[in-house]
Tab-separated table of C-alpha atoms and ligand atoms in Angstrom:
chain	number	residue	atom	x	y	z
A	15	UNK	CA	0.000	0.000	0.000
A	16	UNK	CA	1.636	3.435	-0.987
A	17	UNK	CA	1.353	6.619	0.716
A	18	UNK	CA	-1.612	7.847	-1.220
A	19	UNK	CA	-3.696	4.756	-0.985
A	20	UNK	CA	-2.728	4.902	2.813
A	21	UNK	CA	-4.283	8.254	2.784
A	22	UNK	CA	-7.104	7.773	1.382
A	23	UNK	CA	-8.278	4.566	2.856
A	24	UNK	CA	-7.959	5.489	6.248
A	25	UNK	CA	-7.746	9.185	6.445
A	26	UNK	CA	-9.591	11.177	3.305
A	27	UNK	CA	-12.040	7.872	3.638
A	28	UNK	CA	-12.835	8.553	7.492
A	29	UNK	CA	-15.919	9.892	9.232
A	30	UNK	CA	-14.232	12.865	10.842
A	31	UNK	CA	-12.977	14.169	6.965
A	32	UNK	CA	-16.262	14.326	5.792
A	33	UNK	CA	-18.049	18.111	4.686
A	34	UNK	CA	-18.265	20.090	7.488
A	35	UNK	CA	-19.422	23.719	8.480
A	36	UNK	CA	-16.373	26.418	8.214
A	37	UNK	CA	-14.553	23.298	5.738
A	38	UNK	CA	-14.827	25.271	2.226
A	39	UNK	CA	-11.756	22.977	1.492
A	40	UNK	CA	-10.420	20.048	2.656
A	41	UNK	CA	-7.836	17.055	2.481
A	42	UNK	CA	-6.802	16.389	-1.135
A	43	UNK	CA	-5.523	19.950	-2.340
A	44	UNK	CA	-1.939	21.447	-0.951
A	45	UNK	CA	-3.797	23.763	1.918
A	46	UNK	CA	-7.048	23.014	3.195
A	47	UNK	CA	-9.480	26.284	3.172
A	48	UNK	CA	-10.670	27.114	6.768
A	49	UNK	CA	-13.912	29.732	6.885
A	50	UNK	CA	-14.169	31.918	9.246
A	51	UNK	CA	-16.751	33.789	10.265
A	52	UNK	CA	-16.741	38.213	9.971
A	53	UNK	CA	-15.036	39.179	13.469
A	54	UNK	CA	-13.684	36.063	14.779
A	55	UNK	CA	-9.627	35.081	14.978
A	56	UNK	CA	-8.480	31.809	14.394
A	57	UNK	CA	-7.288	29.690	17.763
A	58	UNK	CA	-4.441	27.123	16.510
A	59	UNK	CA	-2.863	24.697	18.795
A	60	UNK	CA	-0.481	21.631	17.774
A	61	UNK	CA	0.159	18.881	20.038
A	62	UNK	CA	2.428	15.848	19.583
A	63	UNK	CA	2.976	12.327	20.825
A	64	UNK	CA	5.556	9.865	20.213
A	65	UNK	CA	6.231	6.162	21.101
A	66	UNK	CA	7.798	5.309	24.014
A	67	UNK	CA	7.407	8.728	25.430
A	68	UNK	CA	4.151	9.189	25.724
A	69	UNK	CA	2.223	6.094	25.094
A	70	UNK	CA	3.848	2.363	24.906
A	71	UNK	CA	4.385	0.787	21.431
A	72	UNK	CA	1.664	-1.902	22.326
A	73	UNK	CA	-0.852	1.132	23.337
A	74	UNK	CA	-4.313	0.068	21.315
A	75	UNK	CA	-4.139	2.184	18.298
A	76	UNK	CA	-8.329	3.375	19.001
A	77	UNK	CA	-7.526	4.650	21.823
A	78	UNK	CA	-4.640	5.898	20.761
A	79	UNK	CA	-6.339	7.837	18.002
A	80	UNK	CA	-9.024	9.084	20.491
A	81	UNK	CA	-6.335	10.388	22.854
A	82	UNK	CA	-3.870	12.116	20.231
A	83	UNK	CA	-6.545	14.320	19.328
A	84	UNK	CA	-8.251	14.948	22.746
A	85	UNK	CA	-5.344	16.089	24.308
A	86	UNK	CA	-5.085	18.392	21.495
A	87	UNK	CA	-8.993	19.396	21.602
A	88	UNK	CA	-8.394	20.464	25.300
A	89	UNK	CA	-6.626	23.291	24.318
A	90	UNK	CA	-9.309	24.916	22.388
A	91	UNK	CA	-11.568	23.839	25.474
A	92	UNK	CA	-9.282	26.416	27.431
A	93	UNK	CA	-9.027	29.181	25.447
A	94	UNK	CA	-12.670	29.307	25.034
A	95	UNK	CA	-12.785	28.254	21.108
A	96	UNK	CA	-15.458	26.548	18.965
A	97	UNK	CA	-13.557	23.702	16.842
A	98	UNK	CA	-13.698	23.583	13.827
A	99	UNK	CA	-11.050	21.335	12.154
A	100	UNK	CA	-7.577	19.844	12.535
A	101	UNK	CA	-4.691	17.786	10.509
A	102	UNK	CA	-2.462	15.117	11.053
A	103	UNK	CA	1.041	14.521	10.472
A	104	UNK	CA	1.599	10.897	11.245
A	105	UNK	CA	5.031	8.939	11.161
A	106	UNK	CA	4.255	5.442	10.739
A	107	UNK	CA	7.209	2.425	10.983
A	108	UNK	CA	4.912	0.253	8.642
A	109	UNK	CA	1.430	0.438	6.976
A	110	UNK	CA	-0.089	-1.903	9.426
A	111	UNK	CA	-4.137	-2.346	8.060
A	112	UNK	CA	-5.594	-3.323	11.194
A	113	UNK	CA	-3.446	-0.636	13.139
A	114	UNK	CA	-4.755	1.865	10.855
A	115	UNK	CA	-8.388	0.993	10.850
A	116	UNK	CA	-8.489	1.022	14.847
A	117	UNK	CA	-6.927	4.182	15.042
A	118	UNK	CA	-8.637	6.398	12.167
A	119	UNK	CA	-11.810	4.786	14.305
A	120	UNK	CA	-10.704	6.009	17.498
A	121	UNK	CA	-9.926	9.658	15.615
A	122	UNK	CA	-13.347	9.993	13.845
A	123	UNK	CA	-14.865	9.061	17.526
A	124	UNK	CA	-13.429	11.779	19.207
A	125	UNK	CA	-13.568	13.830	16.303
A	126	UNK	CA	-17.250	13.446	16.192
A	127	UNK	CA	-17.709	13.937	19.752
A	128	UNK	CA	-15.400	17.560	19.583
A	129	UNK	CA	-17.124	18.931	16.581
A	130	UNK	CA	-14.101	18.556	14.543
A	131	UNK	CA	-13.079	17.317	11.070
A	132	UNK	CA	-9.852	15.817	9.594
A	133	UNK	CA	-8.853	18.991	6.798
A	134	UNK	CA	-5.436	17.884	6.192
A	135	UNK	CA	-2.035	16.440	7.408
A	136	UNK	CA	1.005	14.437	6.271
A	137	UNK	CA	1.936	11.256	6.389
A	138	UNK	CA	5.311	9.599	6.438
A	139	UNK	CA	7.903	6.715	7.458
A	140	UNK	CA	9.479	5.899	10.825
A	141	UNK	CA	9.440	5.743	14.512
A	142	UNK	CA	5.228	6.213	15.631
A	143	UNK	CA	4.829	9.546	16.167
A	144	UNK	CA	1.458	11.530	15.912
A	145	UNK	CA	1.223	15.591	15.683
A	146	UNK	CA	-2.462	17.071	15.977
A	147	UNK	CA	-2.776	20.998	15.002
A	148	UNK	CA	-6.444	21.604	15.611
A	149	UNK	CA	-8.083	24.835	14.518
A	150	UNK	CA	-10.849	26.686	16.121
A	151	UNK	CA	-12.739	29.913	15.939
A	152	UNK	CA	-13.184	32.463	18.568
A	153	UNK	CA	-14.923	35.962	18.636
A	154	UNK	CA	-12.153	38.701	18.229
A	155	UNK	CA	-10.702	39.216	21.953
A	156	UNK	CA	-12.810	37.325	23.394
A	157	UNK	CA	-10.709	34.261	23.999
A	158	UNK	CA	-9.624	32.834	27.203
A	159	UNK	CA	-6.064	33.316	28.221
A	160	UNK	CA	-3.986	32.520	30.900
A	161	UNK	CA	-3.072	36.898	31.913
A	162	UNK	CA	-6.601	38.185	33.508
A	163	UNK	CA	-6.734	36.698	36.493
A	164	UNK	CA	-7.692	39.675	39.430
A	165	UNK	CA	-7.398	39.687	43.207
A	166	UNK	CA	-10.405	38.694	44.251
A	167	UNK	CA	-11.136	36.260	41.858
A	168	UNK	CA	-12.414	32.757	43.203
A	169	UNK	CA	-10.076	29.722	41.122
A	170	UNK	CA	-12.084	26.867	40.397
A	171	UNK	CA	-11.689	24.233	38.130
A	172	UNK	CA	-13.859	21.984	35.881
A	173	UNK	CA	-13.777	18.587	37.275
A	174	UNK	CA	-12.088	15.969	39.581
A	175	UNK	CA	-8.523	15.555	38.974
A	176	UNK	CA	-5.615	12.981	39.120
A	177	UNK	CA	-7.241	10.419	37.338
A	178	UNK	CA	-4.696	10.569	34.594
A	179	UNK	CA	-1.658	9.938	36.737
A	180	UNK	CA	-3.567	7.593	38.699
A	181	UNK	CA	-3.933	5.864	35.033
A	182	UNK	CA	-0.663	6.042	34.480
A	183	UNK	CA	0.866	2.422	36.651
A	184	UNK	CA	-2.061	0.580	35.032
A	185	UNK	CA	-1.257	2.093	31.292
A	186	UNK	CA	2.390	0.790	31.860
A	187	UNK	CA	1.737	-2.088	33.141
A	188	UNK	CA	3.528	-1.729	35.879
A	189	UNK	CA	0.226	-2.445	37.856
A	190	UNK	CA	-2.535	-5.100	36.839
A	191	UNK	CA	-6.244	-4.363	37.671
A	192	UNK	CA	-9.540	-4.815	36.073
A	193	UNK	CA	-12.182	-3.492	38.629
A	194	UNK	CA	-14.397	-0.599	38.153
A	195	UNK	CA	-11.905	2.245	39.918
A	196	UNK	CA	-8.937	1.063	37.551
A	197	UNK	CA	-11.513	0.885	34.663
A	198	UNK	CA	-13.028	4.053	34.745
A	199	UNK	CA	-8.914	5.538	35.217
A	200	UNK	CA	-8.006	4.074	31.982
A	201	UNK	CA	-11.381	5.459	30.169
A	202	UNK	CA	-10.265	9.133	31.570
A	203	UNK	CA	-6.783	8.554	30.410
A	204	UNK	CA	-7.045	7.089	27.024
A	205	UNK	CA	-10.443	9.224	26.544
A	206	UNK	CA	-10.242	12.114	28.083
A	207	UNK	CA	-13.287	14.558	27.191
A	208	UNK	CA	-12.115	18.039	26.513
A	209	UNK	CA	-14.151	20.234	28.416
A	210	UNK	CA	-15.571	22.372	25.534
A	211	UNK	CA	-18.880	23.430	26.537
A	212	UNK	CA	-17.011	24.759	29.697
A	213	UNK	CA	-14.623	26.979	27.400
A	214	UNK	CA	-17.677	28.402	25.971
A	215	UNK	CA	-19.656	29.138	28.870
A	216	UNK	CA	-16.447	30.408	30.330
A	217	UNK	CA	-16.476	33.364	27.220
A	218	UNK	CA	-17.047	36.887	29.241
A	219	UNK	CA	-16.793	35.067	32.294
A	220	UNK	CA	-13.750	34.071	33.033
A	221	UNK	CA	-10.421	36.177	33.708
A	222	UNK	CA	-7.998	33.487	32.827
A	223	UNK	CA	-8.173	29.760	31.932
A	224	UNK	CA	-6.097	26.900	30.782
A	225	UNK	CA	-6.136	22.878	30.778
A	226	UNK	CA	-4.368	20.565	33.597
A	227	UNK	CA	-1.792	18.861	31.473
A	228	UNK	CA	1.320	18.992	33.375
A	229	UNK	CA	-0.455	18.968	37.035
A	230	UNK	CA	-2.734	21.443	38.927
A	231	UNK	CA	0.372	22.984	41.143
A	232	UNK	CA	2.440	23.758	37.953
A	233	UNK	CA	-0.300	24.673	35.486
A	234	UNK	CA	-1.906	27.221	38.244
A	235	UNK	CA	1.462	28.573	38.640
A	236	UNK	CA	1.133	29.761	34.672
A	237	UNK	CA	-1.961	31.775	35.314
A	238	UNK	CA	-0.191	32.998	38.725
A	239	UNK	CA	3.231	34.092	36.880
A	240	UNK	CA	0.616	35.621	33.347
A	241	UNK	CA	-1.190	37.330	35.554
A	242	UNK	CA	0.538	38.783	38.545
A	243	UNK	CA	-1.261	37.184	41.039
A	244	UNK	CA	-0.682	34.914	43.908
A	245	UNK	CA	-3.118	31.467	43.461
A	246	UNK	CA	-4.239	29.682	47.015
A	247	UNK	CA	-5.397	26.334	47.045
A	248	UNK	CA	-7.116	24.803	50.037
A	249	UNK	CA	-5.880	20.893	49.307
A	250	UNK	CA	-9.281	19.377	51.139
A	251	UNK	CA	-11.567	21.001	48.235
A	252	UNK	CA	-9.107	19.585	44.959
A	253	UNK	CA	-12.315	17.527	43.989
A	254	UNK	CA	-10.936	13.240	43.647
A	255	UNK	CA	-12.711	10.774	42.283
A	256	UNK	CA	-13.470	7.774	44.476
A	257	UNK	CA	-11.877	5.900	41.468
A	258	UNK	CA	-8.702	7.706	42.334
A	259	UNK	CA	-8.789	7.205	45.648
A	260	UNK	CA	-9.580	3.599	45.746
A	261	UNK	CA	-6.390	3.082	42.843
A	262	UNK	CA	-4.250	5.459	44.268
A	263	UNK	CA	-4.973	5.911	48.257
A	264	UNK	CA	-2.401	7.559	50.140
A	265	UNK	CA	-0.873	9.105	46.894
A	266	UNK	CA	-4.397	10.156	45.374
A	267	UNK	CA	-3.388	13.925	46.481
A	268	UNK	CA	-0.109	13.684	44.827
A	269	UNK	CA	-1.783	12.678	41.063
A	270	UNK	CA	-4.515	15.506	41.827
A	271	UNK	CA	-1.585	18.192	42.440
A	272	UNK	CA	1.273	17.323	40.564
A	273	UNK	CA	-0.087	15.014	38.386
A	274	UNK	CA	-0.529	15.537	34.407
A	275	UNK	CA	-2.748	14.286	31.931
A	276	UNK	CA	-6.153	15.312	33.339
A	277	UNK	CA	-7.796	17.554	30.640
A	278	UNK	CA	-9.854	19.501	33.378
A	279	UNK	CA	-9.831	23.429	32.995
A	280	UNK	CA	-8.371	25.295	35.904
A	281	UNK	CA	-10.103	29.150	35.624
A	282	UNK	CA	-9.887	32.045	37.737
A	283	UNK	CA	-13.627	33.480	38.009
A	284	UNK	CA	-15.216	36.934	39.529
A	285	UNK	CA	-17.461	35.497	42.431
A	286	UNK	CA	-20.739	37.265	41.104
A	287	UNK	CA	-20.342	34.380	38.254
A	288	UNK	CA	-19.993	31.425	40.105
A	289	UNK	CA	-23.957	30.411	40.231
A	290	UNK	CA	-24.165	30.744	36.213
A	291	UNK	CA	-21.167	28.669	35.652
A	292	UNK	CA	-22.362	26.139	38.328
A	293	UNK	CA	-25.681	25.824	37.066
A	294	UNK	CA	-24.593	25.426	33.391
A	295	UNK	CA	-21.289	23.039	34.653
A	296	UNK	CA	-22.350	21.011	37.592
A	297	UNK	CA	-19.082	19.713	38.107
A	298	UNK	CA	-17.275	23.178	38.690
A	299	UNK	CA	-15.461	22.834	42.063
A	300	UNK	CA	-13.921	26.077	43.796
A	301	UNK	CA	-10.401	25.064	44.845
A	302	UNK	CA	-9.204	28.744	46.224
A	303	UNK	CA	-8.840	31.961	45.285
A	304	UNK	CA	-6.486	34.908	43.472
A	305	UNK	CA	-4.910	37.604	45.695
A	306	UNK	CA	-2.213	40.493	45.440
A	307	UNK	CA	0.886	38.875	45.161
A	308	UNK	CA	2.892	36.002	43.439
A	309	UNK	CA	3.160	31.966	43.233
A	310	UNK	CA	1.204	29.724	44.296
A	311	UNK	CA	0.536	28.482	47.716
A	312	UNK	CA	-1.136	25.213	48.931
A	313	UNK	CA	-3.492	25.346	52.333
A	314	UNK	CA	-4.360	22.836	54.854
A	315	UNK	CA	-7.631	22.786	56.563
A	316	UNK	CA	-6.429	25.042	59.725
A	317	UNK	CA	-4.809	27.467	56.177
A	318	UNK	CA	-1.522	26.796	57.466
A	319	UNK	CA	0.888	25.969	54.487
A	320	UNK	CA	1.529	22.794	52.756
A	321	UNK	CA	4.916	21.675	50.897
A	322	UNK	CA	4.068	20.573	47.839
A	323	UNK	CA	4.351	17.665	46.295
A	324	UNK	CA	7.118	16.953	43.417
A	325	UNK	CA	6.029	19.454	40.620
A	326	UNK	CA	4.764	19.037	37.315
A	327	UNK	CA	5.963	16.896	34.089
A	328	UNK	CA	8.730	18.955	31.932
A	329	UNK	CA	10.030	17.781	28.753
A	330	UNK	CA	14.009	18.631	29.395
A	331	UNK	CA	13.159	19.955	32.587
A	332	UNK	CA	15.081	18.896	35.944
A	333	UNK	CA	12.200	16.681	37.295
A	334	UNK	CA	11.355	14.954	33.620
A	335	UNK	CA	13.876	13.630	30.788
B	424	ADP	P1	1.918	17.707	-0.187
B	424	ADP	O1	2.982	16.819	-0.786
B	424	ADP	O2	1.347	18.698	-1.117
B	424	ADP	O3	2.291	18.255	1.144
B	424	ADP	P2	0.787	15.229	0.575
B	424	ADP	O4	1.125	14.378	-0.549
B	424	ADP	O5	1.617	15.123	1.825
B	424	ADP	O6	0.683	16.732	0.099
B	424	ADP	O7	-0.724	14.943	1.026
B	424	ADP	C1	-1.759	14.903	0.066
B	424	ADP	C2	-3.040	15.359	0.702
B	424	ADP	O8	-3.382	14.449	1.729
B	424	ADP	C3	-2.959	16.741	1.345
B	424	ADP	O9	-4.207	17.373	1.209
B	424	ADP	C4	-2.694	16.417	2.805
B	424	ADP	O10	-3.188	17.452	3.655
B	424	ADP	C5	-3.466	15.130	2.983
B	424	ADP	N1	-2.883	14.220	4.004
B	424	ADP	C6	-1.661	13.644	4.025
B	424	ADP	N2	-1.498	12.863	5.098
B	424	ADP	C7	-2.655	12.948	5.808
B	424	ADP	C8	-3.114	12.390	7.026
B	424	ADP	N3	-2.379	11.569	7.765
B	424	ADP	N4	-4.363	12.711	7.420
B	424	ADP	C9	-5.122	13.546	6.698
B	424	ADP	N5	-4.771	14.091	5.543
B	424	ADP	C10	-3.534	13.813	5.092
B	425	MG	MG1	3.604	15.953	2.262
């Protein structure tokens, strides 16, 4: 099978590349056309993930395809966009049919589910690496970024966390489990839903926003250091799910602070908005609060301060390779 068979049995062929709203062009031609609408910018965000970094070469290529592009989909989530479409530049060791069926499944199914469609990409030979640029469409200033966040503001964020690291022994295999708790981990890490409706309701709402991908501690430390404020967190309201802490126990807190991989938007949010955003997002927790001042600090019940945990995932960084 050559490269342009490859392409367009499993990618031009898919669900998720089929005629879609704001497509006037897609794959097939040497750009794809992208509409968009009078008055709105376009929100671009790339995300890659190789083998044996990020996922293990056995990793089941649907859920591998429903990952690549949901971690990618999270970070229109946070900046408050409305997809619209993404590409694909794949690196492939071999054209494996079976791989490739399971994976441009898993794709189209998260594709589907985020409102997006497959415009474009590139496709080529060697170690299994996947790169996902997805494109999305926001009113002009009105998108979420990480530099608003005010004294006074209340920090909340979108759902439990930690399940992703708590995945993470299981996904490796350095753990074995098949009950419920280690199920429903390994359905938030290999699935992980990209909290889009929140980004939307979060438009005109929210002073700052972003997605927990390299752990709460660390990610709330970007809005701190964009925005010249100081984030508190009070550790007993981080919202855990039972899963979590039946996998995890004693180190539950640990994946909920430092932990990456959880896809949850952390937001900084003027009080007089909290009952909207909790009506509309049931699962918003309030974790703490913005004040004058710098960093981030972590509270016990009594507010006396906590050392944190290790800190966040870095690529190249001293705590990551
Ligand atoms: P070019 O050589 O002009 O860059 P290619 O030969 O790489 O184009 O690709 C041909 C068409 O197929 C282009 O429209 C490209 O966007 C699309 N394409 C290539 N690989 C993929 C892929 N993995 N998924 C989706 N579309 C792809
Ligand atoms: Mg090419």
């Amino acid at each position: 099978m050559g490269e342009f068979e490859l392409i367009r049995r499993f990618f031009a062929a898919a669900p998720c590349a089929q005629a879609a709203e704001g497509v006037a062009l897609g794959i097939g031609d040497d750009c794809a056309l992208l509409q968009l609408p009078a008055g709105e910018q376009l929100a671009v965000s790339t995300d890659t993930l190789v083998v044996g970094v990020h996922f293990p070469a056995s990793a089941d290529p649907f859920l591998l395809g429903q990952r690549a592009l949901a971690v990618a989909a999270s970070d229109l989530a946070a900046m408050g966009a409305t997809p619209l479409g993404f590409t694909l530049a794949i690196t492939l060791p071999q054209a494996d049919e079976a791989w490739l069926q399971g994976f441009a499944r898993g794709l189209s199914q998260m594709a589907g589910g985020c409102g997006l469609a497959l415009v474009g990409g590139d496709t080529t030979r060697g170690p299994l690496s996947l790169t996902v640029t997805v494109f999305g469409r926001v009113p002009a200033g009105r998108a979420l970024t990480r530099s608003g966040a005010r004294p006074g503001d209340l920090l909340c964020v979108g759902g439990a966390l930690g399940d992703g690291a708590g995945a993470l022994p299981l996904v490796l295999g350095q753990r074995q489990a098949t009950d419920a708790a280690a199920e429903h981990l390994l359905q938030r890490y290999w699935a992980p839903q990209p909290q889009l409706g929140l980004g939307l309701l979060l438009r005109g709402k929210a002073t700052a926003a972003l997605d927990v991908s390299d752990g709460l501690l660390a990610d709330c430390g970007h809005i701190a250091r964009a925005s010249a404020v100081a984030l508190h967190i009070e550790l007993a309201r981080v919202p855990m799910s039972p899963a979590l802490q039946a996998i995890a126990g004693a180190t539950a807190a640990d994946c909920a602070l430092a932990g990456g991989d959880d896809y949850v938007l952390a937001f900084t949010l003027p009080p007089e908005h909290l009952a909207a955003v909790q009506a509309a997002w049931p699962a918003t927790v309030v974790i703490g609060r913005a004040l004058a001042g710098a960093g981030v600090t972590l509270l016990d019940d009594s507010g006396a301060v906590i050392q944190p945990p290790r800190a966040g995932y870095q690529h190249f960084g001293s705590s990551g390779d």
